mmCIF file of C-alpha atoms and ligand atoms in Angstrom:
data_model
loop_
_atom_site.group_PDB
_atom_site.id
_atom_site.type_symbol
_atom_site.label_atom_id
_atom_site.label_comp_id
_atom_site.label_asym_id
_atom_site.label_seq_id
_atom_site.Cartn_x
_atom_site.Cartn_y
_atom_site.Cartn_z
ATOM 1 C CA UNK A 1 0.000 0.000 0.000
ATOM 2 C CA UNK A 2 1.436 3.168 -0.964
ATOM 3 C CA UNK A 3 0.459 6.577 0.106
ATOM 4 C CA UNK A 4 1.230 10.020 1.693
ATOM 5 C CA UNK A 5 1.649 10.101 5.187
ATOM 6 C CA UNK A 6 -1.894 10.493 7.230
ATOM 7 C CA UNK A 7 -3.642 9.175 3.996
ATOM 8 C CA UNK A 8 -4.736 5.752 6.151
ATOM 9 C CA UNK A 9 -2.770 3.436 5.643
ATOM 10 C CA UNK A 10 -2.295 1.725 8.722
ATOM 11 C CA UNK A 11 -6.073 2.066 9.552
ATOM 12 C CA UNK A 12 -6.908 0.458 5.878
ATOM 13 C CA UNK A 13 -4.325 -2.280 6.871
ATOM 14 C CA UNK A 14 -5.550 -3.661 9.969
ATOM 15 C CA UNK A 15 -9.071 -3.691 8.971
ATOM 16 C CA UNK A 16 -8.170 -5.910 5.652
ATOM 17 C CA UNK A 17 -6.179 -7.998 8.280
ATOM 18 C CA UNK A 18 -9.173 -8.670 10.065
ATOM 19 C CA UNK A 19 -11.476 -8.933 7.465
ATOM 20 C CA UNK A 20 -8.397 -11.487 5.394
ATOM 21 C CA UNK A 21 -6.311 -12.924 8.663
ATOM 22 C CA UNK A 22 -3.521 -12.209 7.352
ATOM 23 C CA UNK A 23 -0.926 -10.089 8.900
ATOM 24 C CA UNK A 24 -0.330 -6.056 8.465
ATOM 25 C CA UNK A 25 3.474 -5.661 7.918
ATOM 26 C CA UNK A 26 4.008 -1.608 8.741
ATOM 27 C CA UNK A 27 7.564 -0.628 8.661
ATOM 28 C CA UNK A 28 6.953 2.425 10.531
ATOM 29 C CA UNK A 29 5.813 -0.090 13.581
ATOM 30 C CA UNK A 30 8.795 -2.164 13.056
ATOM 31 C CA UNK A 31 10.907 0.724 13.438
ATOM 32 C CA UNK A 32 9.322 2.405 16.127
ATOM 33 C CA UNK A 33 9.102 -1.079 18.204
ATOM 34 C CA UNK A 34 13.396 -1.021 17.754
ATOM 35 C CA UNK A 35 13.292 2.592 18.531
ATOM 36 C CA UNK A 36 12.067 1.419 22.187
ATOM 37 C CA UNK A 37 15.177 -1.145 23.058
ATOM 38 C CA UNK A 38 18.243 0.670 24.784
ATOM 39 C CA UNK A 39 20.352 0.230 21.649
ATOM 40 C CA UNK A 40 22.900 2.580 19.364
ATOM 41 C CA UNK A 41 20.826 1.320 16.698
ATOM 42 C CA UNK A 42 17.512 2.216 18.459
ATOM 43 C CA UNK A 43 18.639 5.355 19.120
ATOM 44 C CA UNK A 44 19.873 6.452 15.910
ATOM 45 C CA UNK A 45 16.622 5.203 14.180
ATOM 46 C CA UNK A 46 14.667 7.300 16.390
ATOM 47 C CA UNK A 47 16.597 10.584 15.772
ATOM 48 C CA UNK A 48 15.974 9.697 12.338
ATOM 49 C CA UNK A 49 12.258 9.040 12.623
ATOM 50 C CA UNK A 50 11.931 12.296 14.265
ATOM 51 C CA UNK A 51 13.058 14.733 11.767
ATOM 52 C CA UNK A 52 10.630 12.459 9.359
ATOM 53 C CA UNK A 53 13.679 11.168 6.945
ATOM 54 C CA UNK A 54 14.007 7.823 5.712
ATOM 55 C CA UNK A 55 15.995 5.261 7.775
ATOM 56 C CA UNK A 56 18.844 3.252 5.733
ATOM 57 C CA UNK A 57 17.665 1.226 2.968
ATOM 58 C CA UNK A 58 19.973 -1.582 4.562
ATOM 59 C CA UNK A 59 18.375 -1.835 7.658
ATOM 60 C CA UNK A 60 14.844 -1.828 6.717
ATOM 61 C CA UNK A 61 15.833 -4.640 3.981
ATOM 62 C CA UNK A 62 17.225 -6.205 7.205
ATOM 63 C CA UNK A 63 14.024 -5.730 9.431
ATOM 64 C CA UNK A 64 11.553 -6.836 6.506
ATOM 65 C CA UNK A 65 13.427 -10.037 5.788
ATOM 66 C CA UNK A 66 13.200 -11.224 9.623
ATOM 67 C CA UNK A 67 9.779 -10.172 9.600
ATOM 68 C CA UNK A 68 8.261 -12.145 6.254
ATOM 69 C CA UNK A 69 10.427 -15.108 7.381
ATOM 70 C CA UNK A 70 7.800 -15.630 10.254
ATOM 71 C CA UNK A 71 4.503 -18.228 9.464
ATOM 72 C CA UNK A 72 2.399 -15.956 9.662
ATOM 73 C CA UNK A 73 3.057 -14.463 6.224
ATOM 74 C CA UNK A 74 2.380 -18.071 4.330
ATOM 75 C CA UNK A 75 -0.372 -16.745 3.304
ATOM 76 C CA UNK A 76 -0.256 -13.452 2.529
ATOM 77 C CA UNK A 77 0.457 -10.185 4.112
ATOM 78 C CA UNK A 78 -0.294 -6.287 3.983
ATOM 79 C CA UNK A 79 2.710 -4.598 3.930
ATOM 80 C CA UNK A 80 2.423 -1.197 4.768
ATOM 81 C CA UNK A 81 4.920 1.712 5.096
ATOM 82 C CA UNK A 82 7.986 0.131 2.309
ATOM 83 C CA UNK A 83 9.183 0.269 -0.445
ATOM 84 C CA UNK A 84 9.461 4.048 0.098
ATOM 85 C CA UNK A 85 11.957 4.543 -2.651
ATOM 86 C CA UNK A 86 13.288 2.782 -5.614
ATOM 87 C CA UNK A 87 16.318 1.651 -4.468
ATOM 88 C CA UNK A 88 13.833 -0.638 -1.629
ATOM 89 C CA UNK A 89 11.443 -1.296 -4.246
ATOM 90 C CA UNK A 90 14.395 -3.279 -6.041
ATOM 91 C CA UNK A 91 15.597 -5.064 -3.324
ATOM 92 C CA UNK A 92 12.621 -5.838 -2.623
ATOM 93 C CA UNK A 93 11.563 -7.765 -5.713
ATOM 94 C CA UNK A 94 14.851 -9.602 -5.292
ATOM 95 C CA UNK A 95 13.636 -10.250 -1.621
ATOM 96 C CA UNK A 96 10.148 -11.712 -2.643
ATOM 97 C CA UNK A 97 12.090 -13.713 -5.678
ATOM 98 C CA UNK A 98 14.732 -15.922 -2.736
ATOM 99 C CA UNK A 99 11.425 -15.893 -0.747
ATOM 100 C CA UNK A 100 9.179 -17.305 -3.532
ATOM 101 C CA UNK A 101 6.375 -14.896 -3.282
ATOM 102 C CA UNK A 102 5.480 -12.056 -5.517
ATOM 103 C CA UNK A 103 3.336 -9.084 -5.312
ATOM 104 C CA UNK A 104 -0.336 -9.449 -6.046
ATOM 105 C CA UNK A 105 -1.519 -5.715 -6.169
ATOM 106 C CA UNK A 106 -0.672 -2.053 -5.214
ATOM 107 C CA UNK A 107 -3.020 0.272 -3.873
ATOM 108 C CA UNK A 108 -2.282 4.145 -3.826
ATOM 109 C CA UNK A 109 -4.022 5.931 -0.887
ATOM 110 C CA UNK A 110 -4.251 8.981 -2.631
ATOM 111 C CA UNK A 111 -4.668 12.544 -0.072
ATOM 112 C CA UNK A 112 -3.604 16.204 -0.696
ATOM 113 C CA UNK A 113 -1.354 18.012 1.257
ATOM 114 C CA UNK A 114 -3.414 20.425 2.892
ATOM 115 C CA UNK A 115 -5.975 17.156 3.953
ATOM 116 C CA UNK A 116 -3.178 14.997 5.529
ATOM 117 C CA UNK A 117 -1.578 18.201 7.453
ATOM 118 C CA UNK A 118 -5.126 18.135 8.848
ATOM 119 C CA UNK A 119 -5.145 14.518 10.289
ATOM 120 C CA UNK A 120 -1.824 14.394 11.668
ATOM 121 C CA UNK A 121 -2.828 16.730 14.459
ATOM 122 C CA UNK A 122 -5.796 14.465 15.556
ATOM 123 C CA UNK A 123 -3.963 11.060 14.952
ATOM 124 C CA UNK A 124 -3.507 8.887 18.344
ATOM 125 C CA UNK A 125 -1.682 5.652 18.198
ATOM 126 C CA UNK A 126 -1.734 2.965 20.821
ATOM 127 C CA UNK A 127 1.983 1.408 21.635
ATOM 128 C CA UNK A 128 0.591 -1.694 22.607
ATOM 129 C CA UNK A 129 -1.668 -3.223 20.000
ATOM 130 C CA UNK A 130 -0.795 -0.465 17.188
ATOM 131 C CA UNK A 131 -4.534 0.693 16.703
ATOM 132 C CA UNK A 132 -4.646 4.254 15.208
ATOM 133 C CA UNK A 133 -7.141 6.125 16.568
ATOM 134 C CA UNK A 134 -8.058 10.061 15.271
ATOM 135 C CA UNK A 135 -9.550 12.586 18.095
ATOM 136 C CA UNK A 136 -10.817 15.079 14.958
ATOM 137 C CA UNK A 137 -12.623 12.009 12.806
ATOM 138 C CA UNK A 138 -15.847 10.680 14.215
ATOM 139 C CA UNK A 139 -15.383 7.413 13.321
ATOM 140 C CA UNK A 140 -11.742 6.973 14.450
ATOM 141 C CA UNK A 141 -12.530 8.317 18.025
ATOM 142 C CA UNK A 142 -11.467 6.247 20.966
ATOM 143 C CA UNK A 143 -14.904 4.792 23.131
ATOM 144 C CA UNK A 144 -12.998 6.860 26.164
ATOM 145 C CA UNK A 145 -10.477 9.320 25.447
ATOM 146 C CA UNK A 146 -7.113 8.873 25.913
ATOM 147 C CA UNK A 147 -7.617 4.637 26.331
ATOM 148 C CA UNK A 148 -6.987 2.321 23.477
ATOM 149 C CA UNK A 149 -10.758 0.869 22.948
ATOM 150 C CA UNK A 150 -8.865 -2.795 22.068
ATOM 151 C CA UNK A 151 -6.392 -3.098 24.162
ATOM 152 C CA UNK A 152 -6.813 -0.028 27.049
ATOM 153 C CA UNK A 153 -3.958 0.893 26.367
ATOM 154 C CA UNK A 154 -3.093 4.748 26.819
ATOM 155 C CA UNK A 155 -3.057 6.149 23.768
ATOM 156 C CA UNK A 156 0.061 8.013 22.443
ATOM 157 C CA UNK A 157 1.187 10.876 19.873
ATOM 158 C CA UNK A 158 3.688 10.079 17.910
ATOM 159 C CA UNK A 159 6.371 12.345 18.098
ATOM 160 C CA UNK A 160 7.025 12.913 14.908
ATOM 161 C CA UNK A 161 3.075 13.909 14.445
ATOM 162 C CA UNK A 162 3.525 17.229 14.260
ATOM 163 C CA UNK A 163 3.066 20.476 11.410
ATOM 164 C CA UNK A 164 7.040 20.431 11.023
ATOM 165 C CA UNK A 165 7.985 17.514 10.997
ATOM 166 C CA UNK A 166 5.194 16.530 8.678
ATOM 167 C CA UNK A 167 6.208 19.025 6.081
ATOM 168 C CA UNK A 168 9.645 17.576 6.037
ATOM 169 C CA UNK A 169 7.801 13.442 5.617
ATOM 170 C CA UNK A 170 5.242 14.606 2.911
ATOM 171 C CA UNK A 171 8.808 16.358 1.118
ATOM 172 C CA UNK A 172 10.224 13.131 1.360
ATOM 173 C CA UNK A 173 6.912 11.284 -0.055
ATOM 174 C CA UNK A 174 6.867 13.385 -2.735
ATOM 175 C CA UNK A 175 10.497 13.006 -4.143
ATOM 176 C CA UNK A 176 11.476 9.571 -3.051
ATOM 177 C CA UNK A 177 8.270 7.553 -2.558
ATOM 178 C CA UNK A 178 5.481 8.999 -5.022
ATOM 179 C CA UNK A 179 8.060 8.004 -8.443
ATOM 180 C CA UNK A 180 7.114 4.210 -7.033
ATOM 181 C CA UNK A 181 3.638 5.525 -8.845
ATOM 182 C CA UNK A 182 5.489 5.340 -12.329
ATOM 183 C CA UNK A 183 7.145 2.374 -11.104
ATOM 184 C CA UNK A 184 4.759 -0.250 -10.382
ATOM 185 C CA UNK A 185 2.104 1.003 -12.275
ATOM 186 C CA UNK A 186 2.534 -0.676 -15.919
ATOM 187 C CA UNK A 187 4.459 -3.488 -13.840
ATOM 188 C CA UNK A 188 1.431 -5.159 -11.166
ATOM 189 C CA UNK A 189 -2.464 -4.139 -11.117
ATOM 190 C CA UNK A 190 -2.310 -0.902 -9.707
ATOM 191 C CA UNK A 191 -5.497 0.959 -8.374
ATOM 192 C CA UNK A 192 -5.861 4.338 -6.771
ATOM 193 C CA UNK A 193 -8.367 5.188 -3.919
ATOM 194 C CA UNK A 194 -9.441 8.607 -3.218
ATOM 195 C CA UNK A 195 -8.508 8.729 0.098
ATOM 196 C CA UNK A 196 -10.304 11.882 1.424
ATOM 197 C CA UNK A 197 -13.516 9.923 1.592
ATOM 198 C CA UNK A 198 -14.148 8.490 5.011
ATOM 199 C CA UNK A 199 -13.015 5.813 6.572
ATOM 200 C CA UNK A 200 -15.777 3.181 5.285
ATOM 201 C CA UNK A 201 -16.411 4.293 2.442
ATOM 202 C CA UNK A 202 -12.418 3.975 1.625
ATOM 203 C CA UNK A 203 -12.510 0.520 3.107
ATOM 204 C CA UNK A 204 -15.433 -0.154 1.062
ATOM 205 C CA UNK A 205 -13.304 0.786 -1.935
ATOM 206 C CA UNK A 206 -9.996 -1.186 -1.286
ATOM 207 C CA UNK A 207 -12.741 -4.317 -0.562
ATOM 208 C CA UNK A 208 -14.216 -3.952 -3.759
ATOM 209 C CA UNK A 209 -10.442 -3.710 -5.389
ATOM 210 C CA UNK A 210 -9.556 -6.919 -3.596
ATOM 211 C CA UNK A 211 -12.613 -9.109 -4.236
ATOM 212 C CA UNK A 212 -12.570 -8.060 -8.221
ATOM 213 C CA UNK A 213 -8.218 -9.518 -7.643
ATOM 214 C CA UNK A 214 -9.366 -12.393 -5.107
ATOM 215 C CA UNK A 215 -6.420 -14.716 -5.314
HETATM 216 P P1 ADP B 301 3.729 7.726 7.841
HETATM 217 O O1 ADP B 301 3.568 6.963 6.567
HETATM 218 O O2 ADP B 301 2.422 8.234 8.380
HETATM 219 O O3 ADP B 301 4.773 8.785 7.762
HETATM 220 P P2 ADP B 301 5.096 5.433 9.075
HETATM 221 O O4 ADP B 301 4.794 4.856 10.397
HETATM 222 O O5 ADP B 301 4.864 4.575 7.871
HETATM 223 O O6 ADP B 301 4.225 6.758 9.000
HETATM 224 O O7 ADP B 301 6.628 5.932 9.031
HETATM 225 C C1 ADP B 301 7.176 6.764 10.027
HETATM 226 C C2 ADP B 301 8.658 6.992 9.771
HETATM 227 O O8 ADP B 301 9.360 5.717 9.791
HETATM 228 C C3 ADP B 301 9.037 7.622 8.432
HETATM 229 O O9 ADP B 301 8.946 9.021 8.438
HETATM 230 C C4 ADP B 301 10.498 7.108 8.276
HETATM 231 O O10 ADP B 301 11.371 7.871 9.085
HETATM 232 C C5 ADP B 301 10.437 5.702 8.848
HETATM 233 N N1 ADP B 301 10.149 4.661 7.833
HETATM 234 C C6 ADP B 301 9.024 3.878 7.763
HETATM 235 N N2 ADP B 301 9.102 3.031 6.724
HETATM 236 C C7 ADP B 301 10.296 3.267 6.118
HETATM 237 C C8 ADP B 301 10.981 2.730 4.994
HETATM 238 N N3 ADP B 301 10.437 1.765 4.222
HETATM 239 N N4 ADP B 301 12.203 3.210 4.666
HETATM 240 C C9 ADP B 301 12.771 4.168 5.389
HETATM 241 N N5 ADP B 301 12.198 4.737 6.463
HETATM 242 C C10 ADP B 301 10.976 4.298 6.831
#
């Protein structure tokens, strides 16, 4: 799934996981799940993360690996957050070619600037189960505020959720990440979602998408 940051992706993700069991692979979460160990390595990741650049293709071919190596992703996955440049979308090909798998379909969340500026200032995550939540949208709205509905969990903001930062990650989208448009889209079935309709009606979208590909 590609898409600018705030466009959904992670909230599109876990409900196709639920609706599919399969698993939602966000790079973002594996990073920030590093960032929390006591290491060099977690530390430098998170001074990256802040400022809203890209962490080293190496290391996130590194973290992906371990991760689609696990049984859970048999049978499929979501993978959310990578490739975020071209560089990672060739390794990854080479990845999914050792690993026998191949990509089925690429959906662009499509959002404006001006839209996704908007969301990151409502946008809640929980560090427990990973459940976005969004104080601003009526449907994304924790039951109780602050508390994680799944998990009660207390709900977090990311720190690099905020107007600065995100100017410097949707910079970053735009030269690096939104190319992979050009990329993949003669090379896999490639669909775009308008991703400034709500929440359902989005899902209801990517649903349609996937039952029209079922594999
Ligand atoms: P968003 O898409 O809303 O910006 P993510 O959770 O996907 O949020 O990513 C947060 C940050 O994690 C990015 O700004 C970047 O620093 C890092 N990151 C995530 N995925 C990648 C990747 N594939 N390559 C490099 N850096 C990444």
């Amino acid at each position: 799934m590609l898409a600018p940051p705030a466009a959904g992706k992670g909230t599109q993700s876990a409900r196709i996981c639920k609706l599919y069991h399969i698993p939602h692979i966000s790079t973002g979460d594996l990073l920030r799940d590093v960032c929390r160990e006591d290491t060099d390595m977690g530390r430098m990741i998170k001074k990256q993360m802040e400022i809203g650049s890209l962490i080293d293709d190496e290391i996130m071919i590194h973290l992906l690996k371990e991760r689609l190596n696990k049984t859970d992703c048999q049978n499929g996955y979501i993978l959310d957050g990578f490739p975020r440049n071209k560089m990672q979308a060739q390794l990854y090909e080479e990845m999914l070619h050792d690993l026998h798998k191949k990509i089925d379909l690429v959906i662009l969340l499509d959002l404006d600037y001006e839209t996704a500026k908007n969301r990151i200032t409502g946008r809640m995550l929980c560090p427990n189960c990973k459940h976005v939540f969004n104080f601003k949208i009526d449907a994304l709205k924790p039951k109780v505020e602050g508390v994680c509905d799944i998990c009660q969990s207390k709900l977090m903001k990311r720190s690099d959720d905020n107007e600065k930062v995100f100017d410097h990650r949707y910079e970053t989208y735009q030269n690096e990440t939104e190319p992979l448009i050009f990329y993949y889209q003669d090379k896999y079935p490639f669909y775009k979602v308008d991703s400034t309709k709500s929440v359902d009606v989005v899902f209801m979208q990517i649903k349609q998408i996937l039952e029209r590909n079922m594999i």
